[in-house]
Amino acid sequence: GAFVGSGCAISQASVDMMLDLIIGRSKEDALKLADLFSRMIKGEATGDELEPLEEAMSLEDISKMPARVKCAELAWRTLDGMLEGQANQ
């Protein structure tokens, strides 16, 4: 299904990058990427470790802007919740 959302430019960019990255991947891979993104945005993951995120690595600097972290993280947290929810059905 399509993801319909509105929000600031950062959340929109984050959604676009996330979808580009996860479409066609297994649920496990998608969850790993969501976890990596979450750690990056909190400043816990850096450098070469981030390469699997591809384009989404460009959002790394947002970790220095706390007010924007939630914007960037929203789509990934939603994805995580959806995938975890499917796992429990």
Coordinates of N, CA, C and O in Angstrom, one line a residue:
G1 N 0.8 -1.2 0.0 CA 0.0 0.0 0.0 C 0.9 1.2 0.0 O 2.0 1.2 0.4
A2 N 0.3 2.3 -0.4 CA 1.0 3.6 -0.5 C 1.0 4.2 0.9 O 0.1 4.0 1.7
F3 N 2.0 4.9 1.2 CA 2.1 5.6 2.5 C 1.6 7.1 2.3 O 2.2 7.8 1.5
V4 N 0.6 7.5 2.9 CA 0.1 8.8 2.8 C 0.4 9.6 4.1 O 0.0 9.1 5.1
G5 N 1.1 10.7 3.9 CA 1.4 11.4 5.1 C 1.7 12.8 4.8 O 2.0 13.2 3.6
S6 N 1.5 13.7 5.7 CA 1.9 15.1 5.5 C 2.8 15.5 6.7 O 2.8 14.9 7.7
G7 N 3.6 16.5 6.5 CA 4.5 16.9 7.5 C 5.5 17.8 7.0 O 5.5 18.2 5.8
C8 N 6.5 18.1 7.8 CA 7.5 19.0 7.4 C 8.4 18.4 6.4 O 8.3 17.2 6.1
A9 N 9.2 19.2 5.7 CA 10.0 18.7 4.6 C 10.9 17.5 5.1 O 11.2 16.6 4.4
I10 N 11.4 17.6 6.3 CA 12.3 16.5 6.8 C 11.6 15.2 6.9 O 12.1 14.2 6.5
S11 N 10.4 15.2 7.5 CA 9.6 14.0 7.6 C 9.3 13.4 6.2 O 9.4 12.2 6.0
Q12 N 8.9 14.3 5.3 CA 8.6 13.9 3.9 C 9.9 13.2 3.2 O 9.8 12.2 2.6
A13 N 11.0 13.9 3.4 CA 12.3 13.4 2.8 C 12.6 12.0 3.4 O 13.0 11.1 2.7
S14 N 12.4 11.9 4.7 CA 12.7 10.7 5.4 C 11.8 9.6 5.0 O 12.3 8.5 4.7
V15 N 10.5 9.9 4.8 CA 9.6 8.8 4.2 C 10.1 8.4 2.9 O 10.1 7.2 2.6
D16 N 10.4 9.3 2.0 CA 10.8 9.0 0.6 C 12.0 8.1 0.6 O 12.1 7.1 -0.1
M17 N 13.0 8.4 1.4 CA 14.3 7.7 1.5 C 14.0 6.3 2.1 O 14.5 5.3 1.7
M18 N 13.2 6.3 3.1 CA 12.9 5.0 3.8 C 12.2 4.0 2.8 O 12.6 2.9 2.7
L19 N 11.2 4.5 2.1 CA 10.5 3.7 1.1 C 11.4 3.2 0.0 O 11.4 2.0 -0.3
D20 N 12.3 4.1 -0.5 CA 13.3 3.7 -1.5 C 14.1 2.5 -1.0 O 14.5 1.6 -1.7
L21 N 14.5 2.6 0.3 CA 15.4 1.7 0.9 C 14.8 0.3 1.2 O 15.4 -0.7 1.0
I22 N 13.5 0.3 1.6 CA 12.9 -0.9 2.2 C 12.1 -1.7 1.2 O 11.8 -2.9 1.4
I23 N 11.6 -1.0 0.1 CA 10.7 -1.7 -0.8 C 11.5 -2.9 -1.4 O 12.6 -2.8 -1.9
G24 N 10.9 -4.1 -1.4 CA 11.5 -5.3 -1.9 C 12.4 -6.0 -1.0 O 12.9 -7.0 -1.3
R25 N 12.5 -5.5 0.2 CA 13.3 -6.2 1.2 C 12.5 -7.0 2.2 O 11.3 -6.8 2.3
S26 N 13.1 -7.9 2.8 CA 12.4 -8.7 3.8 C 12.1 -7.9 5.0 O 12.7 -6.8 5.3
K27 N 11.1 -8.3 5.8 CA 10.7 -7.6 7.0 C 11.9 -7.5 8.0 O 12.1 -6.4 8.6
E28 N 12.7 -8.6 8.1 CA 13.9 -8.5 9.0 C 14.8 -7.4 8.5 O 15.4 -6.7 9.4
D29 N 15.1 -7.4 7.2 CA 16.0 -6.3 6.7 C 15.5 -4.9 7.0 O 16.2 -4.0 7.4
A30 N 14.2 -4.8 6.8 CA 13.6 -3.5 7.0 C 13.7 -3.1 8.5 O 14.0 -1.9 8.8
L31 N 13.4 -4.0 9.3 CA 13.5 -3.7 10.8 C 15.0 -3.4 11.2 O 15.2 -2.5 12.0
K32 N 15.9 -4.1 10.6 CA 17.4 -3.8 10.9 C 17.7 -2.4 10.4 O 18.4 -1.6 11.1
L33 N 17.2 -2.0 9.3 CA 17.5 -0.7 8.7 C 16.8 0.4 9.6 O 17.4 1.5 9.9
A34 N 15.6 0.1 10.1 CA 14.9 1.1 10.9 C 15.6 1.3 12.2 O 15.8 2.4 12.8
D35 N 16.2 0.2 12.8 CA 17.0 0.2 14.0 C 18.2 1.1 13.8 O 18.6 1.9 14.6
L36 N 18.9 0.8 12.7 CA 20.1 1.5 12.3 C 19.8 3.0 12.2 O 20.6 3.9 12.7
F37 N 18.7 3.3 11.5 CA 18.3 4.7 11.3 C 18.1 5.4 12.7 O 18.5 6.5 12.9
S38 N 17.4 4.7 13.5 CA 17.1 5.2 14.9 C 18.4 5.5 15.6 O 18.5 6.5 16.3
R39 N 19.3 4.6 15.6 CA 20.6 4.8 16.3 C 21.4 6.0 15.7 O 22.0 6.8 16.4
M40 N 21.3 6.1 14.3 CA 22.0 7.2 13.7 C 21.4 8.5 14.1 O 22.1 9.5 14.5
I41 N 20.1 8.6 14.2 CA 19.4 9.9 14.4 C 19.6 10.3 15.9 O 19.5 11.4 16.3
K42 N 20.0 9.3 16.7 CA 20.3 9.6 18.2 C 21.8 9.8 18.4 O 22.2 10.0 19.5
G43 N 22.5 9.7 17.3 CA 24.0 9.9 17.4 C 24.7 8.7 17.9 O 25.9 8.8 18.3
E44 N 24.1 7.6 17.9 CA 24.7 6.4 18.4 C 25.4 5.5 17.4 O 26.1 4.6 17.7
A45 N 25.1 5.8 16.1 CA 25.8 5.1 15.0 C 26.3 6.1 14.0 O 25.7 7.1 13.7
T46 N 27.6 5.8 13.6 CA 28.2 6.8 12.7 C 29.1 6.1 11.7 O 29.3 4.9 11.7
G47 N 29.6 6.9 10.7 CA 30.6 6.4 9.8 C 30.2 5.2 8.9 O 29.0 5.2 8.4
D48 N 31.1 4.3 8.7 CA 30.9 3.2 7.7 C 29.7 2.4 8.1 O 29.0 1.7 7.3
E49 N 29.4 2.3 9.4 CA 28.3 1.5 9.9 C 26.9 1.9 9.2 O 26.0 1.2 9.1
L50 N 26.9 3.2 8.8 CA 25.6 3.7 8.2 C 25.5 3.4 6.7 O 24.4 3.7 6.2
E51 N 26.5 2.8 6.1 CA 26.4 2.6 4.6 C 25.1 1.9 4.2 O 24.6 2.3 3.1
P52 N 24.6 1.0 4.9 CA 23.3 0.3 4.5 C 22.2 1.3 4.3 O 21.2 1.0 3.6
L53 N 22.2 2.4 5.0 CA 21.1 3.4 4.9 C 21.2 4.2 3.6 O 20.2 4.9 3.3
E54 N 22.3 4.1 2.8 CA 22.4 4.8 1.5 C 22.0 6.2 1.7 O 22.6 7.0 2.5
E55 N 21.0 6.7 0.9 CA 20.6 8.1 0.9 C 20.2 8.6 2.2 O 20.4 9.8 2.5
A56 N 19.6 7.8 3.0 CA 19.1 8.2 4.3 C 20.2 8.7 5.3 O 20.0 9.4 6.3
M57 N 21.5 8.3 4.9 CA 22.6 8.8 5.7 C 22.7 10.3 5.7 O 23.3 10.9 6.6
S58 N 22.1 10.9 4.7 CA 22.2 12.4 4.6 C 21.4 13.0 5.7 O 21.6 14.2 5.9
L59 N 20.6 12.3 6.4 CA 19.9 12.9 7.5 C 20.6 12.8 8.9 O 20.1 13.2 9.9
E60 N 21.9 12.3 8.8 CA 22.7 12.1 10.0 C 22.8 13.4 10.8 O 22.7 13.4 12.0
D61 N 23.0 14.5 10.1 CA 23.2 15.8 10.8 C 22.0 16.2 11.7 O 22.1 17.1 12.6
I62 N 20.8 15.7 11.4 CA 19.6 16.0 12.1 C 19.8 15.6 13.6 O 19.2 16.1 14.5
S63 N 20.7 14.6 13.9 CA 21.0 14.2 15.2 C 21.4 15.4 16.1 O 21.3 15.4 17.3
K64 N 21.9 16.4 15.4 CA 22.4 17.6 16.2 C 21.3 18.7 16.3 O 21.5 19.7 16.9
M65 N 20.1 18.3 15.8 CA 19.0 19.3 15.9 C 17.8 18.5 16.6 O 16.9 18.0 15.9
P66 N 17.8 18.5 17.9 CA 16.8 17.7 18.7 C 15.4 17.9 18.2 O 14.6 17.0 18.2
A67 N 15.0 19.2 17.9 CA 13.6 19.5 17.5 C 13.2 18.8 16.3 O 12.0 18.6 16.0
R68 N 14.2 18.4 15.4 CA 13.9 17.8 14.1 C 14.0 16.2 14.2 O 13.6 15.6 13.2
V69 N 14.6 15.7 15.2 CA 14.8 14.3 15.3 C 13.5 13.5 15.2 O 13.3 12.6 14.5
K70 N 12.4 14.1 15.9 CA 11.1 13.4 15.9 C 10.6 13.4 14.5 O 9.9 12.4 14.0
C71 N 10.8 14.5 13.7 CA 10.3 14.6 12.3 C 10.9 13.5 11.5 O 10.2 12.8 10.7
A72 N 12.2 13.3 11.6 CA 12.9 12.4 10.8 C 12.6 10.9 11.2 O 12.5 10.0 10.4
E73 N 12.3 10.7 12.5 CA 12.1 9.4 13.0 C 10.7 8.9 12.9 O 10.5 7.7 12.9
L74 N 9.8 9.8 12.7 CA 8.4 9.4 12.7 C 8.0 8.3 11.7 O 7.4 7.3 12.1
A75 N 8.4 8.4 10.5 CA 8.1 7.4 9.5 C 8.7 6.0 9.8 O 8.1 5.0 9.7
W76 N 10.0 6.1 10.3 CA 10.7 4.8 10.6 C 10.0 4.2 11.8 O 9.9 2.9 11.9
R77 N 9.6 5.0 12.8 CA 8.9 4.4 14.0 C 7.5 3.8 13.6 O 7.1 2.8 14.1
T78 N 6.9 4.5 12.6 CA 5.6 4.0 12.1 C 5.8 2.6 11.4 O 5.1 1.7 11.7
L79 N 6.8 2.6 10.6 CA 7.2 1.3 9.9 C 7.4 0.2 10.9 O 6.9 -0.9 10.8
D80 N 8.3 0.5 11.9 CA 8.6 -0.4 12.9 C 7.4 -1.0 13.6 O 7.2 -2.2 13.7
G81 N 6.5 0.0 13.9 CA 5.3 -0.5 14.6 C 4.4 -1.4 13.7 O 3.8 -2.3 14.2
M82 N 4.3 -1.0 12.4 CA 3.5 -1.8 11.5 C 4.1 -3.2 11.3 O 3.4 -4.2 11.4
L83 N 5.4 -3.3 11.1 CA 6.1 -4.6 10.9 C 6.0 -5.4 12.2 O 5.7 -6.6 12.1
E84 N 6.2 -4.8 13.3 CA 6.1 -5.6 14.6 C 4.7 -6.0 14.8 O 4.5 -7.1 15.3
G85 N 3.7 -5.2 14.4 CA 2.3 -5.6 14.6 C 2.0 -6.8 13.7 O 1.3 -7.7 14.2
Q86 N 2.5 -6.8 12.5 CA 2.3 -8.0 11.6 C 2.9 -9.2 12.2 O 2.3 -10.3 12.1
A87 N 4.0 -9.1 12.8 CA 4.7 -10.2 13.4 C 3.9 -10.9 14.5 O 4.0 -12.0 14.8
N88 N 3.1 -10.0 15.2 CA 2.3 -10.5 16.3 C 0.9 -11.0 16.0 O 0.2 -11.4 16.8
Q89 N 0.6 -10.9 14.7 CA -0.8 -11.4 14.3 C -0.8 -12.8 14.1 O 0.1 -13.5 13.7

